[in-house]
Short mmCIF file of C-alpha atoms and ligand atoms in Angstrom, two decimals:
data_model
loop_
_atom_site.label_atom_id
_atom_site.label_comp_id
_atom_site.label_asym_id
_atom_site.label_seq_id
_atom_site.Cartn_x
_atom_site.Cartn_y
_atom_site.Cartn_z
CA MET A 111 6.79 28.89 -2.72
CA LYS A 112 10.38 29.18 -1.56
CA ARG A 113 12.92 30.01 -4.24
CA GLY A 114 14.91 26.99 -5.20
CA ALA A 115 12.32 24.53 -3.85
CA GLN A 116 12.80 21.11 -5.36
CA LYS A 117 10.29 20.53 -8.17
CA ILE A 118 8.93 16.99 -8.17
CA LEU A 119 6.47 15.39 -10.54
CA PHE A 120 4.85 12.53 -8.68
CA VAL A 121 3.26 9.99 -11.02
CA ALA A 122 0.90 7.36 -9.65
CA SER A 123 -2.08 5.31 -10.78
CA GLU A 124 -4.06 5.87 -7.57
CA ALA A 125 -4.13 8.22 -4.59
CA TYR A 126 -6.23 8.24 -1.45
CA PRO A 127 -8.93 9.51 -1.02
CA LEU A 128 -9.81 9.89 -4.69
CA VAL A 129 -9.03 6.36 -5.81
CA LYS A 130 -7.41 3.64 -3.77
CA THR A 131 -7.08 -0.12 -4.12
CA GLY A 132 -4.27 -0.68 -1.61
CA GLY A 133 -1.19 0.67 0.13
CA LEU A 134 0.03 2.46 -3.01
CA GLY A 135 -2.97 4.78 -2.76
CA ASP A 136 -2.06 5.71 0.80
CA VAL A 137 1.57 6.39 -0.09
CA ALA A 138 0.63 8.49 -3.13
CA TYR A 139 -1.34 10.72 -0.79
CA SER A 140 0.93 10.83 2.25
CA LEU A 141 4.41 10.97 0.80
CA PRO A 142 3.85 14.01 -1.44
CA HIS A 143 2.26 15.82 1.49
CA ALA A 144 5.26 15.02 3.68
CA LEU A 145 7.56 16.21 0.87
CA ALA A 146 5.52 19.39 0.45
CA ALA A 147 5.69 19.99 4.19
CA ARG A 148 9.47 19.88 3.86
CA GLY A 149 9.39 22.52 1.15
CA ALA A 150 9.11 20.57 -2.12
CA ASP A 151 7.14 22.06 -5.02
CA LEU A 152 4.96 19.20 -6.24
CA ARG A 153 2.47 18.11 -8.82
CA LEU A 154 0.71 14.76 -8.54
CA LEU A 155 -0.27 13.25 -11.89
CA LEU A 156 -3.16 10.74 -11.93
CA PRO A 157 -5.23 9.03 -14.64
CA GLY A 158 -8.68 10.57 -15.13
CA TYR A 159 -10.80 7.58 -14.10
CA ARG A 160 -14.53 8.25 -14.14
CA ALA A 161 -14.83 7.99 -10.37
CA LEU A 162 -11.93 10.40 -9.92
CA LEU A 163 -13.22 13.03 -12.36
CA ARG A 164 -16.59 13.03 -10.62
CA GLN A 165 -14.90 14.12 -7.40
CA LEU A 166 -13.24 17.15 -8.94
CA ASP A 167 -14.81 20.52 -8.63
CA LYS A 168 -13.10 23.34 -10.47
CA VAL A 169 -10.68 22.21 -13.11
CA ARG A 170 -8.45 24.19 -15.41
CA ILE A 171 -7.38 22.84 -18.79
CA LEU A 172 -3.62 23.01 -19.06
CA GLY A 173 -3.58 21.78 -22.63
CA TRP A 174 -3.78 18.77 -24.91
CA LEU A 175 -1.13 16.17 -25.64
CA ASP A 176 -1.29 13.74 -28.53
CA VAL A 177 0.58 10.51 -28.00
CA ARG A 178 0.86 7.13 -29.61
CA GLY A 179 -1.78 4.61 -28.47
CA ALA A 180 -2.43 1.05 -29.64
CA GLU A 181 -4.45 1.97 -32.74
CA GLY A 182 -2.99 5.34 -33.59
CA ILE A 183 -2.77 8.73 -31.95
CA VAL A 184 -4.62 9.26 -28.68
CA SER A 185 -5.47 12.73 -27.47
CA ALA A 186 -5.26 13.48 -23.76
CA ARG A 187 -6.57 16.58 -22.09
CA ILE A 188 -4.44 17.64 -19.13
CA LEU A 189 -6.42 19.08 -16.25
CA GLU A 190 -5.21 20.92 -13.20
CA THR A 191 -7.27 21.10 -10.07
CA ARG A 192 -6.97 22.16 -6.47
CA HIS A 193 -8.67 19.56 -4.34
CA PRO A 194 -9.44 20.33 -0.69
CA ASP A 195 -7.67 17.16 0.45
CA PHE A 196 -4.47 18.02 -1.40
CA LYS A 197 -2.11 20.84 -0.49
CA PHE A 198 -0.58 20.97 -3.98
CA PRO A 199 -2.05 20.96 -7.51
CA LEU A 200 -3.30 17.72 -9.00
CA TRP A 201 -2.75 17.05 -12.67
CA VAL A 202 -5.13 14.64 -14.30
CA VAL A 203 -4.82 12.85 -17.65
CA ASP A 204 -8.33 13.03 -19.07
CA CYS A 205 -8.56 10.50 -21.88
CA PRO A 206 -12.10 9.06 -21.93
CA PRO A 207 -11.49 6.05 -24.23
CA LEU A 208 -8.91 4.77 -21.77
CA PHE A 209 -10.09 5.91 -18.36
CA ASP A 210 -13.77 6.88 -18.45
CA ARG A 211 -15.21 3.55 -17.32
CA PRO A 212 -16.83 2.29 -14.15
CA GLY A 213 -15.23 0.43 -11.32
CA ASN A 214 -11.72 -0.52 -10.42
CA PRO A 215 -8.71 1.20 -12.04
CA TYR A 216 -7.09 -2.07 -13.14
CA VAL A 217 -9.75 -4.76 -13.43
CA ASN A 218 -13.29 -5.06 -14.75
CA ALA A 219 -16.36 -6.08 -12.75
CA GLY A 220 -15.43 -9.73 -13.23
CA GLY A 221 -12.00 -9.19 -11.69
CA GLN A 222 -10.19 -9.57 -15.03
CA ASP A 223 -7.50 -7.09 -16.04
CA TRP A 224 -8.88 -4.47 -18.41
CA PRO A 225 -7.86 -5.87 -21.81
CA ASP A 226 -6.29 -2.57 -22.86
CA ASN A 227 -4.17 -2.05 -19.73
CA ALA A 228 -0.97 -1.99 -21.80
CA GLU A 229 -2.30 0.91 -23.83
CA ARG A 230 -3.85 2.68 -20.83
CA PHE A 231 -0.64 2.84 -18.86
CA ALA A 232 1.69 3.28 -21.84
CA VAL A 233 -0.31 6.37 -22.78
CA PHE A 234 -0.31 7.57 -19.17
CA ALA A 235 3.48 7.15 -19.04
CA ARG A 236 4.04 8.90 -22.37
CA VAL A 237 2.00 11.85 -21.15
CA ALA A 238 3.92 11.91 -17.87
CA ALA A 239 7.24 11.97 -19.73
CA LEU A 240 6.03 14.85 -21.92
CA LEU A 241 4.84 16.84 -18.91
CA ALA A 242 8.18 16.18 -17.23
CA ALA A 243 9.80 17.82 -20.24
CA ASP A 244 7.36 20.75 -19.92
CA ALA A 245 5.83 19.95 -23.30
CA LEU A 246 2.88 22.22 -22.47
CA GLU A 247 5.27 25.10 -21.76
CA LEU A 248 3.87 25.72 -18.31
CA ASP A 249 7.19 27.05 -17.10
CA TRP A 250 7.26 24.28 -14.53
CA GLN A 251 9.92 21.69 -15.12
CA PRO A 252 10.59 19.09 -12.46
CA GLY A 253 14.08 18.19 -11.34
CA VAL A 254 12.77 14.80 -10.25
CA VAL A 255 10.09 12.49 -11.58
CA HIS A 256 9.00 9.94 -9.01
CA ALA A 257 6.95 7.07 -10.43
CA HIS A 258 5.33 4.12 -8.67
CA ASP A 259 4.75 0.48 -9.53
CA TRP A 260 4.29 -1.17 -12.92
CA GLN A 261 1.58 1.23 -14.09
CA THR A 262 4.20 3.98 -14.31
CA GLY A 263 7.28 1.86 -15.07
CA LEU A 264 7.56 3.18 -18.62
CA VAL A 265 7.92 6.81 -17.48
CA ALA A 266 11.64 6.41 -16.72
CA ALA A 267 12.12 4.51 -19.98
CA PHE A 268 10.54 7.27 -22.07
CA LEU A 269 12.70 9.85 -20.31
CA ALA A 270 15.96 7.88 -20.33
CA ASP A 271 17.41 9.21 -23.56
CA GLN A 272 15.96 12.71 -23.38
CA PRO A 273 18.51 15.51 -23.17
CA ALA A 274 18.61 17.57 -19.95
CA ARG A 275 16.06 15.30 -18.39
CA PRO A 276 14.95 15.20 -14.76
CA LYS A 277 16.26 12.56 -12.41
CA THR A 278 13.96 9.52 -12.35
CA VAL A 279 13.07 7.58 -9.21
CA PHE A 280 10.97 4.44 -9.40
CA THR A 281 9.39 2.91 -6.32
CA ILE A 282 8.35 -0.74 -6.15
CA HIS A 283 5.45 -1.15 -3.78
CA ASN A 284 4.91 -4.77 -4.72
CA LEU A 285 7.14 -6.81 -7.02
CA ALA A 286 4.40 -9.42 -7.39
CA TYR A 287 2.62 -7.23 -9.93
CA GLY A 288 4.93 -6.99 -12.93
CA GLY A 289 2.74 -5.34 -15.55
CA TYR A 290 3.37 -8.13 -18.09
CA PHE A 291 2.17 -7.70 -21.65
CA SER A 292 2.65 -9.40 -24.98
CA HIS A 293 4.99 -8.81 -27.88
CA GLY A 294 1.87 -7.86 -29.84
CA ASP A 295 1.20 -5.05 -27.40
CA PHE A 296 4.83 -3.94 -27.68
CA VAL A 297 4.48 -3.68 -31.45
CA ARG A 298 1.03 -2.06 -31.40
CA LEU A 299 2.21 0.57 -28.96
CA GLN A 300 5.26 1.25 -31.15
CA LEU A 301 7.62 1.08 -28.24
CA PRO A 302 11.24 1.64 -29.34
CA SER A 303 12.57 -1.59 -30.84
CA TYR A 304 15.88 -1.29 -28.97
CA TRP A 305 13.95 -1.78 -25.70
CA TRP A 306 13.19 -5.30 -26.88
CA SER A 307 16.09 -7.16 -25.29
CA SER A 308 16.82 -8.92 -22.03
CA GLU A 309 18.83 -5.80 -21.10
CA GLY A 310 15.74 -3.72 -21.85
CA ILE A 311 12.13 -4.45 -20.95
CA GLU A 312 11.69 -7.85 -22.59
CA PHE A 313 10.71 -10.55 -20.15
CA HIS A 314 10.08 -14.20 -21.02
CA GLY A 315 8.77 -13.53 -24.50
CA GLY A 316 6.67 -10.50 -23.51
CA PHE A 317 7.59 -7.33 -21.72
CA SER A 318 7.27 -6.00 -18.20
CA MET A 319 6.49 -2.39 -17.33
CA LEU A 320 7.87 -2.98 -13.85
CA LYS A 321 11.15 -4.13 -15.37
CA ALA A 322 11.24 -0.91 -17.41
CA GLY A 323 11.23 1.10 -14.20
CA ILE A 324 14.00 -1.01 -12.70
CA VAL A 325 16.21 -0.83 -15.78
CA TYR A 326 15.76 2.80 -16.76
CA ALA A 327 15.21 4.76 -13.54
CA ASP A 328 18.22 6.48 -12.00
CA ALA A 329 17.23 5.19 -8.58
CA VAL A 330 14.93 2.34 -7.58
CA THR A 331 13.40 2.16 -4.15
CA THR A 332 11.30 -0.32 -2.27
CA VAL A 333 9.18 0.52 0.71
CA SER A 334 11.25 -1.18 3.39
CA PRO A 335 14.95 -1.99 3.81
CA THR A 336 14.36 -5.71 4.39
CA TYR A 337 12.22 -6.03 1.23
CA ALA A 338 14.97 -4.27 -0.77
CA ARG A 339 17.34 -7.07 0.25
CA GLU A 340 14.79 -9.86 -0.16
CA ILE A 341 13.90 -9.04 -3.77
CA THR A 342 17.49 -9.66 -4.85
CA THR A 343 16.97 -13.35 -3.95
CA PRO A 344 15.16 -16.02 -6.03
CA GLU A 345 12.62 -16.64 -3.25
CA PHE A 346 11.18 -13.11 -3.48
CA GLY A 347 12.42 -11.92 -6.89
CA TYR A 348 9.76 -13.18 -9.36
CA GLY A 349 12.55 -13.80 -11.85
CA LEU A 350 13.76 -10.20 -11.49
CA ASP A 351 16.17 -10.99 -8.63
CA GLY A 352 19.21 -11.25 -10.92
CA LEU A 353 18.40 -7.89 -12.50
CA LEU A 354 17.79 -6.30 -9.10
CA LEU A 355 21.03 -7.71 -7.74
CA SER A 356 22.90 -6.23 -10.70
CA ARG A 357 21.23 -2.89 -9.93
CA ALA A 358 21.92 -3.09 -6.19
CA TYR A 359 24.05 0.07 -6.53
CA LYS A 360 20.89 2.09 -7.19
CA LEU A 361 18.45 0.09 -5.05
CA HIS A 362 17.33 1.63 -1.75
CA GLY A 363 14.85 0.61 0.94
CA ILE A 364 12.93 3.46 2.56
CA LEU A 365 10.27 2.50 5.07
CA ASN A 366 6.83 3.97 4.48
CA GLY A 367 5.32 6.12 7.14
CA ILE A 368 1.67 6.19 8.07
CA ASP A 369 -0.66 9.13 8.00
CA THR A 370 -0.70 9.97 11.67
CA ALA A 371 -3.46 12.55 11.21
CA ILE A 372 -5.83 9.91 9.83
CA TRP A 373 -4.57 7.00 11.94
CA ASN A 374 -4.48 8.42 15.43
CA PRO A 375 -6.41 6.71 18.25
CA SER A 376 -6.73 9.97 20.17
CA THR A 377 -8.53 11.81 17.34
CA ASP A 378 -9.80 9.16 14.88
CA ALA A 379 -13.24 10.32 13.70
CA PHE A 380 -14.33 6.74 12.96
CA LEU A 381 -13.97 5.68 16.59
CA PRO A 382 -16.67 5.97 19.25
CA ALA A 383 -14.00 6.49 21.93
CA HIS A 384 -10.49 7.90 21.94
CA TYR A 385 -7.39 6.84 23.84
CA SER A 386 -3.67 7.45 23.96
CA ILE A 387 -0.45 5.86 25.16
CA SER A 388 -0.81 7.33 28.65
CA ARG A 389 -4.37 6.02 29.04
CA ILE A 390 -5.21 3.10 26.81
CA ASN A 391 -8.23 1.76 28.70
CA PRO A 392 -11.13 2.48 28.99
CA GLY A 393 -11.12 4.06 25.50
CA LYS A 394 -9.90 0.89 23.87
CA ARG A 395 -12.51 -1.17 25.70
CA ARG A 396 -15.29 1.07 24.45
CA ASN A 397 -14.08 0.48 20.90
CA LYS A 398 -13.98 -3.25 21.54
CA GLN A 399 -17.55 -3.08 22.79
CA ALA A 400 -18.63 -1.14 19.71
CA LEU A 401 -16.86 -3.62 17.45
CA LEU A 402 -18.55 -6.61 19.09
CA GLU A 403 -21.91 -4.86 18.92
CA ARG A 404 -21.28 -3.98 15.28
CA PHE A 405 -21.26 -7.73 14.69
CA GLY A 406 -24.39 -8.27 16.77
CA LEU A 407 -22.86 -9.51 20.01
CA ALA A 408 -24.11 -8.01 23.26
CA ALA A 409 -20.76 -7.14 24.78
CA ASP A 410 -21.01 -8.00 28.49
CA GLU A 411 -18.08 -7.90 30.89
CA ALA A 412 -17.08 -11.49 30.11
CA ALA A 413 -16.99 -10.83 26.38
CA LEU A 414 -14.88 -7.74 26.95
CA GLN A 415 -12.35 -9.78 28.93
CA GLU A 416 -12.05 -12.47 26.28
CA PRO A 417 -9.41 -11.81 23.63
CA LEU A 418 -10.55 -10.41 20.30
CA VAL A 419 -8.25 -10.99 17.34
CA GLY A 420 -8.58 -8.73 14.29
CA LEU A 421 -7.55 -8.83 10.66
CA VAL A 422 -8.00 -6.27 7.88
CA GLY A 423 -6.64 -6.73 4.40
CA ARG A 424 -6.79 -8.22 0.99
CA LEU A 425 -7.81 -11.86 1.20
CA VAL A 426 -5.04 -13.25 -0.96
CA GLU A 427 -2.33 -15.85 -0.49
CA GLN A 428 0.32 -13.15 -0.01
CA LYS A 429 -1.37 -12.12 3.21
CA GLY A 430 -1.26 -15.66 4.66
CA VAL A 431 -5.05 -15.86 4.75
CA ASP A 432 -4.84 -19.64 4.28
CA TRP A 433 -2.80 -19.87 7.48
CA VAL A 434 -5.41 -17.80 9.29
CA ILE A 435 -8.20 -20.06 8.02
CA ALA A 436 -6.25 -23.13 9.15
CA ALA A 437 -5.46 -21.66 12.57
CA ILE A 438 -8.95 -20.45 13.52
CA PRO A 439 -10.60 -23.84 14.34
CA THR A 440 -7.62 -24.90 16.48
CA LEU A 441 -7.64 -21.67 18.45
CA LEU A 442 -11.42 -21.74 18.90
CA ALA A 443 -11.14 -25.26 20.31
CA GLU A 444 -8.42 -24.44 22.82
CA THR A 445 -9.19 -20.88 23.95
CA ASP A 446 -12.02 -18.37 24.43
CA VAL A 447 -10.76 -16.19 21.57
CA ARG A 448 -12.95 -14.34 19.03
CA PHE A 449 -12.09 -13.12 15.54
CA ALA A 450 -13.13 -9.97 13.68
CA ILE A 451 -12.10 -10.12 10.02
CA LEU A 452 -12.60 -7.57 7.24
CA GLY A 453 -11.42 -8.01 3.71
CA SER A 454 -12.09 -8.97 0.15
CA GLY A 455 -10.11 -10.87 -2.41
CA GLN A 456 -9.96 -14.42 -3.73
CA ALA A 457 -13.41 -16.03 -3.77
CA ILE A 458 -12.16 -19.24 -2.16
CA PHE A 459 -10.88 -17.37 0.90
CA GLU A 460 -14.03 -15.28 1.13
CA GLN A 461 -16.12 -18.46 1.06
CA LYS A 462 -14.04 -20.30 3.64
CA LEU A 463 -14.10 -17.38 6.04
CA THR A 464 -17.84 -16.94 5.60
CA ARG A 465 -18.29 -20.65 6.32
CA LEU A 466 -16.23 -20.32 9.52
CA MET A 467 -18.48 -17.47 10.59
CA LYS A 468 -21.58 -19.63 10.05
CA GLN A 469 -20.02 -22.57 11.91
CA HIS A 470 -19.00 -20.42 14.88
CA PRO A 471 -21.67 -17.79 15.45
CA GLY A 472 -20.70 -15.26 18.08
CA ARG A 473 -17.05 -16.18 17.84
CA VAL A 474 -16.00 -15.57 14.26
CA PHE A 475 -17.14 -12.33 12.64
CA VAL A 476 -16.41 -11.79 8.98
CA GLU A 477 -17.28 -8.87 6.75
CA ILE A 478 -16.50 -9.30 3.08
CA GLY A 479 -15.97 -5.97 1.36
CA TYR A 480 -14.09 -2.73 1.66
CA ASP A 481 -15.07 -0.63 4.64
CA GLU A 482 -12.83 2.19 5.83
CA PRO A 483 -14.72 2.95 9.10
CA LEU A 484 -14.82 -0.74 10.05
CA ALA A 485 -11.08 -1.05 9.32
CA HIS A 486 -10.46 1.68 11.89
CA LEU A 487 -12.76 0.06 14.43
CA ILE A 488 -11.06 -3.33 14.05
CA GLU A 489 -7.62 -1.76 14.50
CA ALA A 490 -8.81 -0.02 17.65
CA GLY A 491 -11.25 -2.55 19.09
CA SER A 492 -9.21 -5.74 18.70
CA ASP A 493 -6.68 -6.91 21.26
CA ILE A 494 -4.35 -8.67 18.83
CA PHE A 495 -3.89 -8.08 15.09
CA LEU A 496 -3.00 -10.78 12.56
CA MET A 497 -0.78 -10.05 9.57
CA PRO A 498 1.05 -13.25 8.67
CA SER A 499 2.07 -12.15 5.16
CA ARG A 500 4.36 -14.52 3.26
CA PHE A 501 6.03 -11.43 1.86
CA GLU A 502 5.31 -7.82 2.66
CA PRO A 503 6.97 -4.91 0.84
CA CYS A 504 6.16 -2.63 3.76
CA GLY A 505 2.66 -3.15 5.08
CA LEU A 506 0.58 -0.44 6.63
CA ASN A 507 -1.87 -2.41 8.72
CA GLN A 508 0.75 -3.65 11.18
CA MET A 509 1.87 -0.05 11.72
CA TYR A 510 -1.72 1.05 12.28
CA SER A 511 -2.21 -1.77 14.77
CA LEU A 512 0.99 -0.87 16.64
CA ARG A 513 -0.19 2.70 16.90
CA TYR A 514 -3.63 1.57 18.07
CA GLY A 515 -2.23 -0.55 20.90
CA THR A 516 -3.17 -3.79 19.14
CA PRO A 517 0.03 -5.85 19.06
CA PRO A 518 0.44 -7.64 15.72
CA VAL A 519 1.39 -11.25 14.99
CA VAL A 520 3.57 -11.26 11.87
CA TYR A 521 5.92 -13.42 9.83
CA ARG A 522 9.50 -12.12 9.80
CA THR A 523 9.59 -10.66 6.30
CA GLY A 524 9.92 -7.28 4.55
CA GLY A 525 8.42 -4.31 6.30
CA LEU A 526 6.95 -6.56 8.99
CA ALA A 527 10.50 -7.49 10.06
CA ASP A 528 11.46 -3.80 10.04
CA THR A 529 8.61 -2.64 12.25
CA VAL A 530 7.60 -5.42 14.64
CA VAL A 531 9.92 -6.35 17.51
CA ASP A 532 9.23 -9.75 19.00
CA THR A 533 8.49 -10.12 22.70
CA ARG A 534 11.57 -12.12 23.45
CA GLU A 535 12.87 -11.65 26.96
CA ALA A 536 15.53 -9.11 25.96
CA ALA A 537 13.14 -6.95 23.96
CA LEU A 538 10.61 -7.05 26.81
CA ALA A 539 13.27 -5.98 29.28
CA ASP A 540 14.35 -2.96 27.24
CA ALA A 541 10.72 -2.07 26.43
CA THR A 542 11.12 -2.36 22.65
CA ALA A 543 8.97 -5.49 22.24
CA ASN A 544 5.80 -4.48 20.41
CA GLY A 545 4.45 -7.68 18.85
CA PHE A 546 4.91 -11.34 17.96
CA VAL A 547 7.12 -12.52 15.14
CA PHE A 548 7.43 -16.05 13.77
CA ASP A 549 10.32 -17.29 11.65
CA THR A 550 9.07 -20.37 9.83
CA PRO A 551 6.49 -19.85 7.08
CA ASP A 552 3.89 -22.37 8.21
CA VAL A 553 0.72 -22.73 10.28
CA ALA A 554 2.46 -24.36 13.25
CA ALA A 555 4.82 -21.42 13.74
CA PHE A 556 1.95 -18.97 13.24
CA LEU A 557 -0.15 -20.78 15.84
CA ALA A 558 2.75 -20.79 18.29
CA ALA A 559 3.12 -17.02 17.90
CA ILE A 560 -0.62 -16.44 18.47
CA ARG A 561 -0.50 -18.65 21.56
CA ARG A 562 2.39 -16.56 22.90
CA ALA A 563 0.31 -13.45 22.28
CA LEU A 564 -2.73 -14.89 24.04
CA GLU A 565 -0.58 -15.87 27.00
CA LEU A 566 0.83 -12.36 27.41
CA TYR A 567 -2.63 -10.88 26.97
CA ARG A 568 -3.52 -12.56 30.27
CA GLN A 569 -0.76 -10.58 32.00
CA PRO A 570 -2.14 -7.03 31.92
CA ALA A 571 0.99 -5.25 33.18
CA VAL A 572 3.27 -6.89 30.61
CA TRP A 573 0.63 -6.49 27.91
CA ARG A 574 0.41 -2.77 28.56
CA ARG A 575 4.15 -2.43 28.06
CA VAL A 576 3.94 -4.25 24.73
CA GLN A 577 1.07 -1.95 23.69
CA GLN A 578 2.96 1.13 24.80
CA ALA A 579 6.11 0.11 22.92
CA GLY A 580 4.06 0.00 19.70
CA MET A 581 2.09 3.16 20.40
CA GLY A 582 5.25 5.08 21.24
CA ARG A 583 7.17 4.23 18.11
CA SER A 584 7.22 6.91 15.44
CA PHE A 585 6.20 5.91 11.94
CA ASP A 586 6.09 9.47 10.77
CA TRP A 587 6.21 10.28 7.06
CA HIS A 588 8.42 13.24 7.94
CA ASP A 589 11.35 10.84 8.45
CA SER A 590 10.70 8.88 5.23
CA ALA A 591 10.31 12.12 3.26
CA GLY A 592 13.75 13.18 4.49
CA HIS A 593 15.27 10.00 3.07
CA TYR A 594 13.54 10.56 -0.29
CA LEU A 595 14.67 14.18 -0.44
CA SER A 596 18.29 13.20 0.06
CA LEU A 597 17.91 10.51 -2.61
CA TYR A 598 16.42 13.08 -5.01
CA SER A 599 19.37 15.41 -4.54
CA THR A 600 22.24 12.90 -4.84
P1 LIG B 160 -1.58 -3.89 0.56
O1 LIG B 160 -1.16 -2.57 -0.01
O2 LIG B 160 -0.68 -5.03 0.18
O3 LIG B 160 -3.02 -4.22 0.31
P2 LIG B 160 -1.09 -2.65 3.14
O4 LIG B 160 -1.17 -3.14 4.55
O5 LIG B 160 0.22 -2.01 2.75
O6 LIG B 160 -1.46 -3.83 2.16
O7 LIG B 160 -2.21 -1.57 2.90
C1 LIG B 160 -3.55 -1.92 2.87
C2 LIG B 160 -4.40 -0.68 3.00
O8 LIG B 160 -5.70 -0.94 2.53
C3 LIG B 160 -4.55 -0.24 4.42
O9 LIG B 160 -4.80 1.14 4.46
C4 LIG B 160 -5.79 -1.03 4.86
O10 LIG B 160 -6.42 -0.49 5.97
C5 LIG B 160 -6.62 -0.95 3.64
N1 LIG B 160 -7.54 -2.06 3.45
C6 LIG B 160 -7.28 -3.27 2.91
N2 LIG B 160 -8.42 -4.02 2.84
C7 LIG B 160 -9.40 -3.25 3.34
C8 LIG B 160 -10.82 -3.45 3.53
N3 LIG B 160 -11.41 -4.58 3.18
N4 LIG B 160 -11.53 -2.44 4.05
C9 LIG B 160 -10.91 -1.29 4.41
N5 LIG B 160 -9.61 -1.04 4.26
C10 LIG B 160 -8.85 -2.01 3.73
#
């Protein structure tokens, strides 16, 4: 390690490929690697969920830390491991009563929040703050602690009044999840009473761990510049817009990158055929064929000509899934389009999509669940990608689809607005147009944008330019990491 390398403790509640429920997991893998590639000396701290511990091979015990839990003192064993997928050491908080349980990190099998989430993530944050102060005397003290989303919001708060403390950076990946808990939890966890104020972490009679990060971190970032502006307004602020506006001086928007080693159409191991910007077809067609066959359709020449529209993502209102469900019957009636949809989420959306599939066999394909290989195949094998999110902190799927030559249809919000350039005449002429953007948050505007996409799809030469504009744009983590490094050092 270079002398003087910046020491960064990265604190997150999930990281690909060990445990991932969404975009946060991708970022918690990719960003530290991009920082390490630029010379940073990193440790990534994660909770020791059962599924995570089972994937670790050789672990070393760094020590034990006793911290306050909900019912008294909780003892956490701190493990260090070198995992083949990570180029820096992982630190894991092994605390079986809190983390050794099956399933999802945040919710139980019934989809309900784990009832002790306040304790789980308060303990995780306390441990993180102690490690940041080198409480185990490992002779490794970070200059920066970078925490992510509500699960780690208390880290900056615990560090705020420590002497000679590291700089704290808190990244909001999604303001919609506030980590709200009760006054009873606040008392049980013996959080400092002076935090209980509207200037502290109190929020509408309870408290918010996300708010703690916003109030106490030295710098707050969101994952796109447009989202950083949007969350200071009532429409996107979830009641935190006033606070965020008052903290605008320390609020920054840094666009996520994508992992271009994993998401690369010329090397992607999940794809039956590869392609690149200089030769998109026939590779893309072979993927389209495989995707149609995956859903049981014999892909003849006619089927390969007809447009295939893809969607991958959480089936929740945020993602505009209701608009998609409303648009599908109209589009099926007026064009020869097909849909390939992968996702899981709210039961009502899962049911409605499944019903559409039954009503339109051979034209609507729906897979409910989480399927990494199929996600890659949909990105590569579709012609057009749908991502009409009502709000989108950054969004990864639209960047994947741009890179895979699958122009996205998006609502002009957050990271979608920062990455997708609409095919207006001017943008087509200067070869920057890479997708289809609509400006009014309703089904009619969404439908109009899809119709524009379908129309251009019929013009292969223009279409290829739109594909190439997306495939040629860099969404490299190297650039984002540079922005974070300068933030860390100012
Ligand atoms: P969010 O973090 O809001 O869910 P993003 O677009 O930022 O949305 O990131 C979603 C990530 O999760 C992407 O890597 C996407 O491919 C993946 N993903 C979402 N749903 C599924 C699914 N059902 N199967 C496979 N991957 C999925």
